Short mmCIF file of C-alpha atoms in Angstrom, two decimals:
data_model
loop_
_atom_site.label_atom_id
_atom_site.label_comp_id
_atom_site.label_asym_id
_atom_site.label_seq_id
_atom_site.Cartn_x
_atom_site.Cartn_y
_atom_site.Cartn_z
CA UNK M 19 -5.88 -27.13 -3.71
CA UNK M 20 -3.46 -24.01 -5.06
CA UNK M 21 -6.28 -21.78 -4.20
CA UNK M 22 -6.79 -22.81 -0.98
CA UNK M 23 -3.08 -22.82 -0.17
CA UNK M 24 -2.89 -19.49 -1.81
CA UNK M 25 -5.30 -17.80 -0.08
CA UNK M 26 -3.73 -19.21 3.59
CA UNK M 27 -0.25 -17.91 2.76
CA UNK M 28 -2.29 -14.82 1.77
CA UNK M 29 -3.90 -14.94 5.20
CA UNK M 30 -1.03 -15.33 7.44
CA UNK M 31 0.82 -12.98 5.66
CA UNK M 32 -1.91 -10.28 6.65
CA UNK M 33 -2.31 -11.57 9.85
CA UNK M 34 1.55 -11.13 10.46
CA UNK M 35 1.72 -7.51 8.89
CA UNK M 36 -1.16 -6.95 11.14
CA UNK M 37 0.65 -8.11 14.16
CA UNK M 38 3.96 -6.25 13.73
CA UNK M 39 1.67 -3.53 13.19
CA UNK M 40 0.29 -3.20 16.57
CA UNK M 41 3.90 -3.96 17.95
CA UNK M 42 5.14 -0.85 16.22
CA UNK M 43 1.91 0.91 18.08
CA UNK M 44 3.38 0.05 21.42
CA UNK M 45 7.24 0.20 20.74
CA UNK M 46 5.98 3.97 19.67
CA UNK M 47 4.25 4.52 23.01
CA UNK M 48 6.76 2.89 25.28
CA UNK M 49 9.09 5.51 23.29
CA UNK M 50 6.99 8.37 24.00
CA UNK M 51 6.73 7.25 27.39
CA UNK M 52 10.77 6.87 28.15
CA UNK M 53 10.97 10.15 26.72
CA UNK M 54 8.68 12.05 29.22
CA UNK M 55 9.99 9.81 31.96
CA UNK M 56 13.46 11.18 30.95
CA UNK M 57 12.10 14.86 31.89
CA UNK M 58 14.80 15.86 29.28
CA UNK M 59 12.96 17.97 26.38
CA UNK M 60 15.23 16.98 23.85
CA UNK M 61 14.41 13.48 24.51
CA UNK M 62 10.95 13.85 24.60
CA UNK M 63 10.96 15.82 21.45
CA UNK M 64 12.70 12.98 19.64
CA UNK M 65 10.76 10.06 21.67
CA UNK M 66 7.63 12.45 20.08
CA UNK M 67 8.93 11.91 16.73
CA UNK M 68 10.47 8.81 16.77
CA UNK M 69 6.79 7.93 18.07
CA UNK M 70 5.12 9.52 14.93
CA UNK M 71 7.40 7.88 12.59
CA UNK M 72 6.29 4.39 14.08
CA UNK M 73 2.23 4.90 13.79
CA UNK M 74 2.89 6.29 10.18
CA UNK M 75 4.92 2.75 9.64
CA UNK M 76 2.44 1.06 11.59
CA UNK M 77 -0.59 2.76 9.30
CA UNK M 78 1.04 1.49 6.28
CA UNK M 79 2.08 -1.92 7.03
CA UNK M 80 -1.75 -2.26 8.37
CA UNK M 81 -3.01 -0.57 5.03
CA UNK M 82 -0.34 -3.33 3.28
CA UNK M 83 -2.59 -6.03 5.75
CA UNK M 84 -5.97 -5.06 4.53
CA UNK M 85 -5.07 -4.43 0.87
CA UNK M 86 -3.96 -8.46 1.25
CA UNK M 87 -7.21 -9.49 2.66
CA UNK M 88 -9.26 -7.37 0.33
CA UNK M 89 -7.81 -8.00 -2.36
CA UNK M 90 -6.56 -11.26 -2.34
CA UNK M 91 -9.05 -13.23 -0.11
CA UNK M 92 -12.37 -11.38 0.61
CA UNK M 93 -12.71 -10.68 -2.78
CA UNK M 94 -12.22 -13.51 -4.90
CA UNK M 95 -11.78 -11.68 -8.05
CA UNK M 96 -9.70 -11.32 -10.89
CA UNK M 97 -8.56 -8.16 -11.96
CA UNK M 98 -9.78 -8.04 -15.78
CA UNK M 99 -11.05 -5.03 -16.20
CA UNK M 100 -8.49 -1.54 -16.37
CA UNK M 101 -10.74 -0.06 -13.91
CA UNK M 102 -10.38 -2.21 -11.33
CA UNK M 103 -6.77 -2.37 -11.89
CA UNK M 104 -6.61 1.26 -11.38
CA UNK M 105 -8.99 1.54 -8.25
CA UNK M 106 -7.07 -1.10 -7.13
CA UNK M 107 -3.41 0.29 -7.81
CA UNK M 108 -4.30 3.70 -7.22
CA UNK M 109 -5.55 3.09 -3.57
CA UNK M 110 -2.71 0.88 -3.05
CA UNK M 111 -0.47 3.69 -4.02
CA UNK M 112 -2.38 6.09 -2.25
CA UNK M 113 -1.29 4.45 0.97
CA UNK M 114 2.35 4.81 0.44
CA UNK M 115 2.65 7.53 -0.54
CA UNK M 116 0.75 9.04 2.14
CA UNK M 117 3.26 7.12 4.56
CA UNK M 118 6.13 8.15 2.74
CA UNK M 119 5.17 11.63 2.85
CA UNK M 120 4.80 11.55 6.72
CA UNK M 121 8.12 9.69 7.52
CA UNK M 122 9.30 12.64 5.38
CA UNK M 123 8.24 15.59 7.61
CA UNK M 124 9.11 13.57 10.72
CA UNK M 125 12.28 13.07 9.12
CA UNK M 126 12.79 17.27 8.18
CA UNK M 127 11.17 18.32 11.94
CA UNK M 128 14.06 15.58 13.12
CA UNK M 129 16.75 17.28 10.78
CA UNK M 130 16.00 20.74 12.19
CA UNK M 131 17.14 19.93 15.17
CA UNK M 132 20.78 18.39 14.18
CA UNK M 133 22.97 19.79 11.77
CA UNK M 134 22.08 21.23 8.25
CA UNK M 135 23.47 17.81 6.61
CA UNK M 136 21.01 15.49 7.86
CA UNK M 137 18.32 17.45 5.80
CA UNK M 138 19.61 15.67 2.55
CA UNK M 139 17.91 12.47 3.20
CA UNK M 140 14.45 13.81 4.12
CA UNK M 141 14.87 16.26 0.98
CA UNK M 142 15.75 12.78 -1.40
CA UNK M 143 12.62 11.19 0.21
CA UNK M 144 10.21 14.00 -0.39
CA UNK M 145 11.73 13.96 -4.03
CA UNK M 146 10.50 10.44 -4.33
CA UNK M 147 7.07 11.11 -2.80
CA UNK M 148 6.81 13.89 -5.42
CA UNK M 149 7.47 11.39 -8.40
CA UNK M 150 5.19 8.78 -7.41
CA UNK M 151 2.55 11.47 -6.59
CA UNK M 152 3.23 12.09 -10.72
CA UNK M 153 3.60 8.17 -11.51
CA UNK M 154 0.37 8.33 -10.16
CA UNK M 155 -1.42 10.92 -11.80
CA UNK M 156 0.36 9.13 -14.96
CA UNK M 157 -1.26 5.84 -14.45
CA UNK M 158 -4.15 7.50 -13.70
CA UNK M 159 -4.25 9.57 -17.32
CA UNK M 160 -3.47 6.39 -19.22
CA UNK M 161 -6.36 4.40 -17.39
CA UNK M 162 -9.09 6.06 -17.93
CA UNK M 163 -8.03 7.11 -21.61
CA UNK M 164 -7.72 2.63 -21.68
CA UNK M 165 -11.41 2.40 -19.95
CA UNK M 166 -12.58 5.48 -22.45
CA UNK M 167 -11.27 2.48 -25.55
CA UNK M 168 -14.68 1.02 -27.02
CA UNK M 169 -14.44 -2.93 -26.75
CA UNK M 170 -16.77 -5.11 -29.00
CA UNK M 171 -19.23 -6.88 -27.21
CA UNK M 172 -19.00 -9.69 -29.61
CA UNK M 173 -15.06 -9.56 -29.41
CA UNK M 174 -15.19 -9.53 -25.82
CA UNK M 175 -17.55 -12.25 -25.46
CA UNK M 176 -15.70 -14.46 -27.35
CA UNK M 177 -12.19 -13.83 -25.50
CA UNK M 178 -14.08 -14.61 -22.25
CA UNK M 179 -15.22 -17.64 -23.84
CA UNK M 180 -11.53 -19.00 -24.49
CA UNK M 181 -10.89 -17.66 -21.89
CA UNK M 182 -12.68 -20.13 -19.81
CA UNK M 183 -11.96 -23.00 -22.28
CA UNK M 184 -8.67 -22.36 -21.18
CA UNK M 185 -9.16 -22.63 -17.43
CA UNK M 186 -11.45 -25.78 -17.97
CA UNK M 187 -8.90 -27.59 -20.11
CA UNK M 188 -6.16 -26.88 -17.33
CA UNK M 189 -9.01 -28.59 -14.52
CA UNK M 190 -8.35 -32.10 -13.86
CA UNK M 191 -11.20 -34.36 -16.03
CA UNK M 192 -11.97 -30.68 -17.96
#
């Protein structure tokens, strides 16, 4: 009963990220579009990036939907194993930081065209990409040297055994 409640509130929370993802595709081209109706070419230029900023939110709160639905109900899995972790992570990751890095440039082509201040927060931003891009490429290091760890079959055999004693004991009659 958990399970099947678990995977619904996983479901509509995908399918809701998925939504507000396509709204943030059309408040970006009604944007662009009130820009060039404006026949003003600062206003289209910052309708253009206002417009880019959305789609780059609107890729990664859709990448956010399918790593739900993957993850948590096409693939009913458990995440034992360090590769998968790190596949899984690492992808996950991947996706922000890719966003971030995007809203960062829209964010420095927006600064260049105010004043020399409002380069700060683009600056901080492209800071943080930079140490998750390293976060990364630390999680990454430690994983495989964990996979690259020689596990005994017999040892591992026998903690997936109590393992499973352990989720049959917590099963109603088990």
């Amino acid at each position: 009963m958990f399970q099947i409640a678990s995977r619904a509130m996983y479901l509509l929370a995908a399918t809701t990220l998925a939504l507000f993802a396509l709204v943030f595709i059309g408040v970006a081209a009604l944007t662009v579009v009130e820009g060039a109706v404006s026949m003003h070419p600062e206003q289209l230029t910052a309708a253009l990036l206002d417009g880019v900023g959305l789609i780059v939110l609107s890729i990664a709160v859709f990448e956010i939907a399918k790593y739900l639905y993957e993850e948590e109900i096409d693939r009913d899995r458990e995440l034992r194993h360090a590769d998968e972790a790190r596949r899984t992570l690492t992808k996950f990751l991947t996706t922000i930081i890719v966003a971030a890095s995007l809203e960062g440039l829209v964010l420095v082509f927006e600064a260049r065209t105010s004043e020399i201040s409002a380069i700060v927060y683009p600056s901080l931003l492209l800071a943080v990409v930079v140490l998750m891009v390293v976060g990364l490429a630390s999680f990454q290091w430690i994983g495989r040297r964990a996979e690259s760890i020689r596990i005994d079959p017999a040892v591992s055999a026998a903690e997936e055994a109590d393992d499973r004693k352990g989720t049959d004991a917590q099963r109603p009659g088990g």
